[in-house]
XYZ file of C-alpha atoms in Angstrom:
149
model
C 44.606 17.387 -55.931
C 45.888 14.954 -57.736
C 44.127 10.342 -58.268
C 46.026 8.467 -55.294
C 48.125 5.995 -56.898
C 47.314 3.050 -55.249
C 49.399 0.352 -53.145
C 49.530 -3.086 -54.698
C 48.184 -4.208 -51.358
C 45.666 -1.547 -51.841
C 44.143 -2.722 -55.578
C 43.934 -6.025 -54.624
C 41.078 -4.730 -51.065
C 39.275 -2.750 -53.880
C 39.369 -5.174 -56.511
C 38.342 -7.815 -53.467
C 35.477 -5.349 -52.941
C 34.219 -4.991 -56.368
C 33.595 -8.306 -57.281
C 32.560 -9.034 -54.056
C 29.659 -6.183 -54.603
C 28.549 -7.071 -57.931
C 28.376 -11.002 -57.298
C 25.944 -9.714 -54.356
C 24.427 -6.722 -55.999
C 20.617 -7.819 -56.878
C 21.046 -8.870 -52.766
C 19.294 -5.697 -51.307
C 19.221 -6.685 -47.963
C 23.751 -6.949 -48.052
C 25.098 -4.797 -45.115
C 28.463 -3.444 -45.046
C 29.428 -5.746 -42.287
C 29.487 -8.020 -44.481
C 31.617 -6.161 -46.639
C 32.882 -6.373 -43.768
C 33.310 -9.969 -42.595
C 34.164 -10.648 -46.127
C 37.959 -8.581 -46.400
C 38.785 -9.772 -42.926
C 38.361 -6.868 -41.397
C 35.818 -4.498 -38.417
C 32.829 -2.251 -39.597
C 35.316 1.084 -38.517
C 39.028 -0.387 -40.206
C 36.294 -1.385 -43.434
C 35.207 1.768 -42.905
C 38.166 4.213 -42.477
C 39.953 2.117 -45.620
C 38.018 2.698 -48.326
C 37.134 6.624 -46.971
C 40.679 7.145 -46.966
C 41.634 5.444 -50.634
C 38.357 6.850 -52.119
C 36.366 9.539 -50.526
C 33.437 7.448 -50.171
C 32.229 5.859 -46.752
C 30.781 2.374 -47.540
C 27.752 2.781 -47.531
C 27.878 5.512 -50.296
C 30.224 2.888 -52.356
C 27.175 0.281 -52.022
C 24.891 3.102 -52.893
C 26.979 4.271 -56.208
C 28.217 0.313 -57.524
C 24.497 -0.652 -57.451
C 23.196 2.740 -59.566
C 26.150 2.575 -61.860
C 24.604 -1.404 -62.443
C 21.839 0.315 -62.638
C 22.441 3.077 -65.334
C 24.198 -0.359 -67.401
C 20.292 -2.257 -66.883
C 18.430 0.797 -68.606
C 20.241 1.504 -71.487
C 20.860 -2.672 -72.544
C 16.914 -2.580 -71.723
C 16.720 -5.306 -69.252
C 13.658 -4.358 -67.869
C 10.899 -1.825 -66.645
C 11.983 0.008 -63.707
C 10.767 -1.214 -61.015
C 12.373 -4.376 -61.921
C 16.277 -2.688 -62.709
C 15.660 -1.004 -59.225
C 14.776 -5.220 -57.871
C 17.656 -6.488 -59.751
C 20.347 -3.616 -58.472
C 19.520 -4.348 -54.658
C 17.009 -1.366 -54.308
C 13.372 -2.634 -51.903
C 11.782 0.359 -52.815
C 12.321 2.209 -56.748
C 11.196 5.776 -55.203
C 14.337 5.456 -53.523
C 16.297 4.005 -56.210
C 14.761 7.176 -58.671
C 15.763 9.417 -55.972
C 19.648 7.822 -55.491
C 20.000 7.875 -59.331
C 18.868 11.296 -59.667
C 21.619 12.173 -57.242
C 24.191 10.588 -59.423
C 23.200 11.276 -62.869
C 21.370 14.346 -62.694
C 18.351 12.884 -64.436
C 16.155 10.345 -63.392
C 16.406 5.981 -64.530
C 13.606 7.007 -67.122
C 14.751 10.746 -68.216
C 18.420 9.049 -68.433
C 16.344 5.816 -70.808
C 15.197 8.332 -72.819
C 18.191 10.745 -73.023
C 20.313 8.085 -74.367
C 17.950 5.861 -75.984
C 18.962 4.854 -79.731
C 22.404 5.417 -78.923
C 25.401 3.055 -79.859
C 26.266 0.857 -76.680
C 27.392 -2.756 -75.850
C 26.660 -4.057 -72.342
C 30.095 -4.632 -69.957
C 30.486 -7.512 -68.218
C 31.162 -5.342 -64.732
C 30.010 -2.907 -63.551
C 32.922 -0.799 -63.172
C 33.650 -0.667 -66.530
C 30.435 1.226 -66.921
C 30.705 4.647 -68.392
C 29.016 8.103 -66.608
C 28.374 9.705 -70.101
C 30.290 12.252 -69.609
C 29.236 12.923 -65.842
C 31.179 13.094 -62.444
C 29.624 11.914 -59.430
C 29.101 15.461 -57.961
C 31.491 16.374 -54.930
C 28.440 16.778 -52.179
C 28.072 12.012 -52.348
C 32.649 12.067 -52.077
C 35.698 12.429 -53.338
C 36.120 13.100 -57.164
C 38.500 10.293 -57.234
C 35.438 7.539 -57.525
C 35.640 9.029 -61.194
C 39.107 7.003 -61.239
C 38.551 4.318 -59.579
C 35.883 2.801 -61.230
């Protein structure tokens, strides 16, 4: 299965979506309807377009964006885990930890310990954060997501 090639319009769509999410990542009340409205489409059209492009539902994509930003904040030592969870829009630190472990295979605290002391230069974009060699599990969506972010 090859990596999908995005058309210019699809790339613009993804760029706008990622930018909007990054600008509103700390908003725990951010809804999928907000994303669809920002992109000028209905929820169902938005769902189908995103699922077709990257194999993830909007909810899964938003959660992945939040987790990637959290990993960045953890490595940059931007607060304790509860503070970081809140900064990326999770109002429940236990749910945050569960979601983080689904993506990285370790809890946020274990992740910090595992990568503590490694040379790290924080990036300004969530989408440029490496997964430290770990791929998003297929159970959470299509493996193409790793190549889009």
